[in-house]
JSON list of C-alpha atoms in Angstrom, two decimals:
[
{"chain": "R", "resi": 1, "resn": "MET", "atom": "CA", "xyz": [111.81, 12.50, -30.94]},
{"chain": "R", "resi": 2, "resn": "ALA", "atom": "CA", "xyz": [110.77, 10.10, -27.81]},
{"chain": "R", "resi": 3, "resn": "THR", "atom": "CA", "xyz": [113.63, 8.65, -25.86]},
{"chain": "R", "resi": 4, "resn": "ARG", "atom": "CA", "xyz": [112.61, 4.66, -25.38]},
{"chain": "R", "resi": 5, "resn": "LYS", "atom": "CA", "xyz": [114.15, 2.75, -22.24]},
{"chain": "R", "resi": 6, "resn": "PHE", "atom": "CA", "xyz": [114.09, -0.57, -22.19]},
{"chain": "R", "resi": 7, "resn": "LEU", "atom": "CA", "xyz": [113.94, -2.53, -19.14]},
{"chain": "R", "resi": 8, "resn": "PRO", "atom": "CA", "xyz": [116.90, -5.75, -19.58]},
{"chain": "R", "resi": 9, "resn": "ALA", "atom": "CA", "xyz": [115.12, -8.77, -20.33]},
{"chain": "R", "resi": 10, "resn": "ALA", "atom": "CA", "xyz": [116.60, -10.75, -17.76]},
{"chain": "R", "resi": 11, "resn": "ALA", "atom": "CA", "xyz": [117.60, -10.92, -14.38]},
{"chain": "R", "resi": 12, "resn": "GLY", "atom": "CA", "xyz": [121.77, -10.23, -14.26]},
{"chain": "R", "resi": 13, "resn": "ARG", "atom": "CA", "xyz": [122.21, -7.47, -17.52]},
{"chain": "R", "resi": 14, "resn": "THR", "atom": "CA", "xyz": [122.33, -3.99, -17.47]},
{"chain": "R", "resi": 15, "resn": "ILE", "atom": "CA", "xyz": [121.70, -1.62, -20.06]},
{"chain": "R", "resi": 16, "resn": "PRO", "atom": "CA", "xyz": [123.14, 1.48, -19.94]},
{"chain": "R", "resi": 17, "resn": "GLY", "atom": "CA", "xyz": [120.95, 4.33, -19.28]},
{"chain": "R", "resi": 18, "resn": "VAL", "atom": "CA", "xyz": [118.96, 2.30, -17.33]},
{"chain": "R", "resi": 19, "resn": "PRO", "atom": "CA", "xyz": [119.23, 1.74, -13.72]},
{"chain": "R", "resi": 20, "resn": "SER", "atom": "CA", "xyz": [119.75, -1.55, -12.23]},
{"chain": "R", "resi": 21, "resn": "GLN", "atom": "CA", "xyz": [117.42, -2.82, -9.84]},
{"chain": "R", "resi": 22, "resn": "LYS", "atom": "CA", "xyz": [118.72, -4.78, -6.89]},
{"chain": "R", "resi": 23, "resn": "GLU", "atom": "CA", "xyz": [116.60, -7.28, -4.95]},
{"chain": "R", "resi": 24, "resn": "PRO", "atom": "CA", "xyz": [116.38, -6.03, -1.61]},
{"chain": "R", "resi": 25, "resn": "GLU", "atom": "CA", "xyz": [118.55, -7.87, 1.32]},
{"chain": "R", "resi": 26, "resn": "MET", "atom": "CA", "xyz": [116.88, -10.02, 3.69]},
{"chain": "R", "resi": 27, "resn": "PRO", "atom": "CA", "xyz": [118.17, -10.12, 7.08]},
{"chain": "R", "resi": 28, "resn": "GLN", "atom": "CA", "xyz": [120.12, -12.86, 8.10]},
{"chain": "R", "resi": 29, "resn": "THR", "atom": "CA", "xyz": [119.85, -15.13, 11.16]},
{"chain": "R", "resi": 30, "resn": "PRO", "atom": "CA", "xyz": [123.23, -16.80, 12.83]},
{"chain": "R", "resi": 31, "resn": "PRO", "atom": "CA", "xyz": [123.45, -20.46, 12.34]},
{"chain": "R", "resi": 32, "resn": "GLY", "atom": "CA", "xyz": [122.38, -22.46, 15.15]},
{"chain": "R", "resi": 33, "resn": "THR", "atom": "CA", "xyz": [119.36, -19.66, 16.07]},
{"chain": "R", "resi": 34, "resn": "THR", "atom": "CA", "xyz": [115.90, -20.16, 16.08]},
{"chain": "R", "resi": 35, "resn": "THR", "atom": "CA", "xyz": [113.27, -17.61, 16.00]},
{"chain": "R", "resi": 36, "resn": "VAL", "atom": "CA", "xyz": [109.37, -18.43, 17.39]},
{"chain": "R", "resi": 37, "resn": "LEU", "atom": "CA", "xyz": [106.87, -16.01, 16.43]},
{"chain": "R", "resi": 38, "resn": "THR", "atom": "CA", "xyz": [103.83, -15.63, 18.43]},
{"chain": "R", "resi": 39, "resn": "PHE", "atom": "CA", "xyz": [100.08, -14.50, 17.22]},
{"chain": "R", "resi": 40, "resn": "SER", "atom": "CA", "xyz": [97.20, -14.03, 18.85]},
{"chain": "R", "resi": 41, "resn": "ASP", "atom": "CA", "xyz": [93.97, -13.37, 17.77]},
{"chain": "R", "resi": 42, "resn": "ALA", "atom": "CA", "xyz": [93.86, -10.07, 19.92]},
{"chain": "R", "resi": 43, "resn": "ASP", "atom": "CA", "xyz": [97.04, -9.24, 18.38]},
{"chain": "R", "resi": 44, "resn": "ALA", "atom": "CA", "xyz": [95.83, -9.76, 14.54]},
{"chain": "R", "resi": 45, "resn": "GLY", "atom": "CA", "xyz": [92.51, -8.40, 15.39]},
{"chain": "R", "resi": 46, "resn": "LEU", "atom": "CA", "xyz": [91.06, -10.95, 13.63]},
{"chain": "R", "resi": 47, "resn": "SER", "atom": "CA", "xyz": [88.76, -14.19, 14.89]},
{"chain": "R", "resi": 48, "resn": "TRP", "atom": "CA", "xyz": [89.08, -17.24, 12.54]},
{"chain": "R", "resi": 49, "resn": "PRO", "atom": "CA", "xyz": [87.42, -19.92, 14.47]},
{"chain": "R", "resi": 50, "resn": "ALA", "atom": "CA", "xyz": [88.22, -24.08, 12.57]},
{"chain": "R", "resi": 51, "resn": "ASP", "atom": "CA", "xyz": [84.22, -23.61, 11.31]},
{"chain": "R", "resi": 52, "resn": "ASP", "atom": "CA", "xyz": [85.00, -20.43, 9.07]},
{"chain": "R", "resi": 53, "resn": "TRP", "atom": "CA", "xyz": [88.32, -22.32, 7.71]},
{"chain": "R", "resi": 54, "resn": "ALA", "atom": "CA", "xyz": [86.14, -25.72, 7.11]},
{"chain": "R", "resi": 55, "resn": "ALA", "atom": "CA", "xyz": [83.74, -23.69, 4.97]},
{"chain": "R", "resi": 56, "resn": "ALA", "atom": "CA", "xyz": [86.67, -21.65, 3.22]},
{"chain": "R", "resi": 57, "resn": "LEU", "atom": "CA", "xyz": [87.97, -24.93, 2.15]},
{"chain": "R", "resi": 58, "resn": "GLU", "atom": "CA", "xyz": [84.59, -26.45, 0.89]},
{"chain": "R", "resi": 59, "resn": "PRO", "atom": "CA", "xyz": [83.78, -25.49, -2.69]},
{"chain": "R", "resi": 60, "resn": "PRO", "atom": "CA", "xyz": [80.79, -23.01, -3.25]},
{"chain": "R", "resi": 61, "resn": "THR", "atom": "CA", "xyz": [77.08, -23.76, -2.83]},
{"chain": "R", "resi": 62, "resn": "VAL", "atom": "CA", "xyz": [74.81, -23.21, -6.32]},
{"chain": "R", "resi": 63, "resn": "LEU", "atom": "CA", "xyz": [70.73, -23.01, -5.43]},
{"chain": "R", "resi": 64, "resn": "ILE", "atom": "CA", "xyz": [69.31, -24.01, -8.18]},
{"chain": "R", "resi": 65, "resn": "ALA", "atom": "CA", "xyz": [65.13, -23.67, -8.71]},
{"chain": "R", "resi": 66, "resn": "ASP", "atom": "CA", "xyz": [63.33, -24.62, -11.41]},
{"chain": "R", "resi": 67, "resn": "ASP", "atom": "CA", "xyz": [60.36, -26.42, -11.84]},
{"chain": "R", "resi": 68, "resn": "ASP", "atom": "CA", "xyz": [62.09, -27.67, -15.62]},
{"chain": "R", "resi": 69, "resn": "GLU", "atom": "CA", "xyz": [63.94, -30.56, -14.55]},
{"chain": "R", "resi": 70, "resn": "GLY", "atom": "CA", "xyz": [66.20, -30.92, -17.20]},
{"chain": "R", "resi": 71, "resn": "VAL", "atom": "CA", "xyz": [66.87, -27.52, -16.66]},
{"chain": "R", "resi": 72, "resn": "ARG", "atom": "CA", "xyz": [67.77, -28.41, -12.92]},
{"chain": "R", "resi": 73, "resn": "ASP", "atom": "CA", "xyz": [69.79, -31.22, -14.89]},
{"chain": "R", "resi": 74, "resn": "LEU", "atom": "CA", "xyz": [71.76, -29.32, -17.67]},
{"chain": "R", "resi": 75, "resn": "ILE", "atom": "CA", "xyz": [72.65, -26.85, -15.07]},
{"chain": "R", "resi": 76, "resn": "GLY", "atom": "CA", "xyz": [73.71, -28.78, -12.02]},
{"chain": "R", "resi": 77, "resn": "THR", "atom": "CA", "xyz": [75.44, -31.74, -14.14]},
{"chain": "R", "resi": 78, "resn": "ARG", "atom": "CA", "xyz": [77.88, -28.01, -15.49]},
{"chain": "R", "resi": 79, "resn": "LEU", "atom": "CA", "xyz": [78.06, -26.93, -12.45]},
{"chain": "R", "resi": 80, "resn": "ARG", "atom": "CA", "xyz": [79.09, -30.02, -10.64]},
{"chain": "R", "resi": 81, "resn": "ALA", "atom": "CA", "xyz": [81.89, -30.72, -13.26]},
{"chain": "R", "resi": 82, "resn": "ALA", "atom": "CA", "xyz": [83.28, -27.65, -12.39]},
{"chain": "R", "resi": 83, "resn": "GLY", "atom": "CA", "xyz": [83.55, -28.40, -8.66]},
{"chain": "R", "resi": 84, "resn": "TYR", "atom": "CA", "xyz": [80.76, -26.52, -7.55]},
{"chain": "R", "resi": 85, "resn": "ARG", "atom": "CA", "xyz": [77.69, -28.09, -4.89]},
{"chain": "R", "resi": 86, "resn": "THR", "atom": "CA", "xyz": [74.09, -27.66, -5.66]},
{"chain": "R", "resi": 87, "resn": "LEU", "atom": "CA", "xyz": [70.98, -27.78, -4.48]},
{"chain": "R", "resi": 88, "resn": "ILE", "atom": "CA", "xyz": [67.69, -28.41, -6.26]},
{"chain": "R", "resi": 89, "resn": "ALA", "atom": "CA", "xyz": [64.38, -27.20, -5.78]},
{"chain": "R", "resi": 90, "resn": "SER", "atom": "CA", "xyz": [61.32, -28.04, -8.10]},
{"chain": "R", "resi": 91, "resn": "ASP", "atom": "CA", "xyz": [59.47, -24.93, -6.61]},
{"chain": "R", "resi": 92, "resn": "GLY", "atom": "CA", "xyz": [59.60, -21.65, -4.71]},
{"chain": "R", "resi": 93, "resn": "ARG", "atom": "CA", "xyz": [59.01, -22.79, -1.02]},
{"chain": "R", "resi": 94, "resn": "THR", "atom": "CA", "xyz": [61.51, -25.69, -1.19]},
{"chain": "R", "resi": 95, "resn": "ALA", "atom": "CA", "xyz": [64.22, -23.18, -2.57]},
{"chain": "R", "resi": 96, "resn": "MET", "atom": "CA", "xyz": [63.58, -20.55, -0.26]},
{"chain": "R", "resi": 97, "resn": "ALA", "atom": "CA", "xyz": [63.59, -23.76, 2.81]},
{"chain": "R", "resi": 98, "resn": "LEU", "atom": "CA", "xyz": [67.38, -24.81, 1.01]},
{"chain": "R", "resi": 99, "resn": "ALA", "atom": "CA", "xyz": [67.95, -20.82, 0.89]},
{"chain": "R", "resi": 100, "resn": "LEU", "atom": "CA", "xyz": [68.05, -20.21, 4.76]},
{"chain": "R", "resi": 101, "resn": "GLY", "atom": "CA", "xyz": [68.86, -23.93, 5.80]},
{"chain": "R", "resi": 102, "resn": "GLU", "atom": "CA", "xyz": [71.95, -24.16, 3.44]},
{"chain": "R", "resi": 103, "resn": "ARG", "atom": "CA", "xyz": [73.09, -20.58, 2.82]},
{"chain": "R", "resi": 104, "resn": "PRO", "atom": "CA", "xyz": [74.29, -21.06, -0.87]},
{"chain": "R", "resi": 105, "resn": "GLN", "atom": "CA", "xyz": [76.52, -18.74, -2.57]},
{"chain": "R", "resi": 106, "resn": "LEU", "atom": "CA", "xyz": [74.37, -18.04, -5.27]},
{"chain": "R", "resi": 107, "resn": "VAL", "atom": "CA", "xyz": [70.77, -18.62, -6.33]},
{"chain": "R", "resi": 108, "resn": "LEU", "atom": "CA", "xyz": [69.76, -19.58, -10.01]},
{"chain": "R", "resi": 109, "resn": "LEU", "atom": "CA", "xyz": [65.86, -18.86, -10.01]},
{"chain": "R", "resi": 110, "resn": "ALA", "atom": "CA", "xyz": [63.10, -19.67, -12.73]},
{"chain": "R", "resi": 111, "resn": "VAL", "atom": "CA", "xyz": [60.95, -16.52, -12.80]},
{"chain": "R", "resi": 112, "resn": "ASP", "atom": "CA", "xyz": [57.39, -18.85, -13.17]},
{"chain": "R", "resi": 113, "resn": "MET", "atom": "CA", "xyz": [57.30, -21.63, -10.33]},
{"chain": "R", "resi": 114, "resn": "PRO", "atom": "CA", "xyz": [54.57, -23.31, -7.96]},
{"chain": "R", "resi": 115, "resn": "GLY", "atom": "CA", "xyz": [54.52, -22.37, -4.70]},
{"chain": "R", "resi": 116, "resn": "LEU", "atom": "CA", "xyz": [56.52, -19.05, -4.77]},
{"chain": "R", "resi": 117, "resn": "ASP", "atom": "CA", "xyz": [57.23, -17.20, -8.26]},
{"chain": "R", "resi": 118, "resn": "GLY", "atom": "CA", "xyz": [60.89, -16.17, -8.52]},
{"chain": "R", "resi": 119, "resn": "PHE", "atom": "CA", "xyz": [60.27, -12.32, -8.18]},
{"chain": "R", "resi": 120, "resn": "ALA", "atom": "CA", "xyz": [58.24, -12.89, -4.75]},
{"chain": "R", "resi": 121, "resn": "PHE", "atom": "CA", "xyz": [61.38, -15.46, -3.60]},
{"chain": "R", "resi": 122, "resn": "CYS", "atom": "CA", "xyz": [64.22, -13.26, -4.77]},
{"chain": "R", "resi": 123, "resn": "TYR", "atom": "CA", "xyz": [62.04, -10.33, -2.96]},
{"chain": "R", "resi": 124, "resn": "GLU", "atom": "CA", "xyz": [61.38, -12.39, -0.19]},
{"chain": "R", "resi": 125, "resn": "LEU", "atom": "CA", "xyz": [65.27, -13.56, -0.20]},
{"chain": "R", "resi": 126, "resn": "HIS", "atom": "CA", "xyz": [66.44, -9.84, 0.04]},
{"chain": "R", "resi": 127, "resn": "SER", "atom": "CA", "xyz": [64.27, -8.71, 2.80]},
{"chain": "R", "resi": 128, "resn": "SER", "atom": "CA", "xyz": [66.04, -11.32, 5.37]},
{"chain": "R", "resi": 129, "resn": "PRO", "atom": "CA", "xyz": [69.44, -9.67, 6.68]},
{"chain": "R", "resi": 130, "resn": "GLN", "atom": "CA", "xyz": [70.39, -13.17, 6.79]},
{"chain": "R", "resi": 131, "resn": "THR", "atom": "CA", "xyz": [69.99, -13.90, 2.80]},
{"chain": "R", "resi": 132, "resn": "ALA", "atom": "CA", "xyz": [69.89, -10.11, 1.51]},
{"chain": "R", "resi": 133, "resn": "HIS", "atom": "CA", "xyz": [73.61, -10.14, 0.47]},
{"chain": "R", "resi": 134, "resn": "LEU", "atom": "CA", "xyz": [72.89, -13.42, -2.19]},
{"chain": "R", "resi": 135, "resn": "PRO", "atom": "CA", "xyz": [73.21, -13.04, -6.00]},
{"chain": "R", "resi": 136, "resn": "VAL", "atom": "CA", "xyz": [70.59, -14.10, -8.02]},
{"chain": "R", "resi": 137, "resn": "ILE", "atom": "CA", "xyz": [70.37, -15.10, -11.73]},
{"chain": "R", "resi": 138, "resn": "PHE", "atom": "CA", "xyz": [66.83, -15.60, -12.69]},
{"chain": "R", "resi": 139, "resn": "ILE", "atom": "CA", "xyz": [66.32, -18.17, -15.97]},
{"chain": "R", "resi": 140, "resn": "SER", "atom": "CA", "xyz": [63.28, -17.19, -18.05]},
{"chain": "R", "resi": 141, "resn": "ALA", "atom": "CA", "xyz": [61.72, -18.16, -20.68]},
{"chain": "R", "resi": 142, "resn": "ARG", "atom": "CA", "xyz": [60.64, -14.83, -22.03]},
{"chain": "R", "resi": 143, "resn": "ALA", "atom": "CA", "xyz": [62.86, -12.10, -23.36]},
{"chain": "R", "resi": 144, "resn": "GLU", "atom": "CA", "xyz": [60.85, -9.05, -22.42]},
{"chain": "R", "resi": 145, "resn": "PRO", "atom": "CA", "xyz": [63.10, -6.10, -21.12]},
{"chain": "R", "resi": 146, "resn": "ALA", "atom": "CA", "xyz": [60.22, -5.19, -18.73]},
{"chain": "R", "resi": 147, "resn": "GLU", "atom": "CA", "xyz": [60.63, -8.60, -16.80]},
{"chain": "R", "resi": 148, "resn": "ALA", "atom": "CA", "xyz": [64.27, -8.51, -17.08]},
{"chain": "R", "resi": 149, "resn": "GLU", "atom": "CA", "xyz": [63.67, -4.73, -15.27]},
{"chain": "R", "resi": 150, "resn": "LEU", "atom": "CA", "xyz": [61.53, -6.13, -12.62]},
{"chain": "R", "resi": 151, "resn": "ALA", "atom": "CA", "xyz": [64.39, -9.38, -11.78]},
{"chain": "R", "resi": 152, "resn": "ARG", "atom": "CA", "xyz": [66.67, -6.35, -10.85]},
{"chain": "R", "resi": 153, "resn": "VAL", "atom": "CA", "xyz": [64.44, -4.56, -8.92]},
{"chain": "R", "resi": 154, "resn": "VAL", "atom": "CA", "xyz": [63.65, -7.14, -6.77]},
{"chain": "R", "resi": 155, "resn": "GLY", "atom": "CA", "xyz": [67.23, -7.75, -6.26]},
{"chain": "R", "resi": 156, "resn": "ALA", "atom": "CA", "xyz": [68.97, -10.26, -9.34]},
{"chain": "R", "resi": 157, "resn": "GLU", "atom": "CA", "xyz": [71.94, -9.43, -10.02]},
{"chain": "R", "resi": 158, "resn": "ASP", "atom": "CA", "xyz": [71.68, -11.53, -13.98]},
{"chain": "R", "resi": 159, "resn": "TYR", "atom": "CA", "xyz": [68.90, -12.45, -15.82]},
{"chain": "R", "resi": 160, "resn": "LEU", "atom": "CA", "xyz": [68.97, -15.48, -18.66]},
{"chain": "R", "resi": 161, "resn": "VAL", "atom": "CA", "xyz": [66.74, -16.56, -21.25]},
{"chain": "R", "resi": 162, "resn": "ARG", "atom": "CA", "xyz": [66.14, -19.87, -22.34]},
{"chain": "R", "resi": 163, "resn": "PRO", "atom": "CA", "xyz": [67.24, -22.14, -24.40]},
{"chain": "R", "resi": 164, "resn": "LEU", "atom": "CA", "xyz": [70.46, -21.94, -21.85]},
{"chain": "R", "resi": 165, "resn": "ASP", "atom": "CA", "xyz": [74.14, -22.65, -22.31]},
{"chain": "R", "resi": 166, "resn": "PRO", "atom": "CA", "xyz": [75.31, -24.58, -19.85]},
{"chain": "R", "resi": 167, "resn": "ALA", "atom": "CA", "xyz": [79.02, -22.59, -20.87]},
{"chain": "R", "resi": 168, "resn": "ASP", "atom": "CA", "xyz": [77.26, -19.13, -20.19]},
{"chain": "R", "resi": 169, "resn": "VAL", "atom": "CA", "xyz": [75.41, -19.73, -17.19]},
{"chain": "R", "resi": 170, "resn": "LEU", "atom": "CA", "xyz": [78.83, -21.33, -15.64]},
{"chain": "R", "resi": 171, "resn": "ARG", "atom": "CA", "xyz": [80.44, -18.13, -17.09]},
{"chain": "R", "resi": 172, "resn": "ARG", "atom": "CA", "xyz": [78.07, -16.06, -15.39]},
{"chain": "R", "resi": 173, "resn": "VAL", "atom": "CA", "xyz": [77.92, -17.98, -11.76]},
{"chain": "R", "resi": 174, "resn": "GLN", "atom": "CA", "xyz": [82.13, -17.50, -11.89]},
{"chain": "R", "resi": 175, "resn": "ARG", "atom": "CA", "xyz": [81.86, -14.23, -12.44]},
{"chain": "R", "resi": 176, "resn": "LEU", "atom": "CA", "xyz": [79.36, -13.61, -9.15]},
{"chain": "R", "resi": 177, "resn": "LEU", "atom": "CA", "xyz": [81.38, -15.53, -7.23]},
{"chain": "R", "resi": 178, "resn": "HIS", "atom": "CA", "xyz": [85.02, -15.12, -7.85]},
{"chain": "R", "resi": 179, "resn": "HIS", "atom": "CA", "xyz": [84.54, -10.81, -9.08]}
]
């Protein structure tokens, strides 16, 4: 027969046979004493310029690159409602300029776009050291395994097929940005 131990249900209670867990005692500072702690960047081994703090407080930015205005509006509305900042592009060249200039944290990318298709965009994006880390989610009208595999080969993290469920798009964006 297995022996079972049950933990106390509330603080301060004890159960026979179960060791009690006391909270560690904190050192006491005598009344009227002030403790001053000083740190330097060299002590911490970190460099945190004000710009980095400001960037950390801004909402994540998602670039939506799709030649279909309805898709851009649908996804953009859902992401903005969830607190994301969105950048919008209707063609591949504009999307690339935004990716390089604005540095989004994620790209939602249509496979078929004028100027630069999704595969060429993703390959070019991940060829640059400045943007190689950006996660990309492809959007396609075709549910073809070969196309999904090619998307992964050029660096896509995910592949969605239209029609899109905005809630599903949001979940996938959140998974990639907040893993």
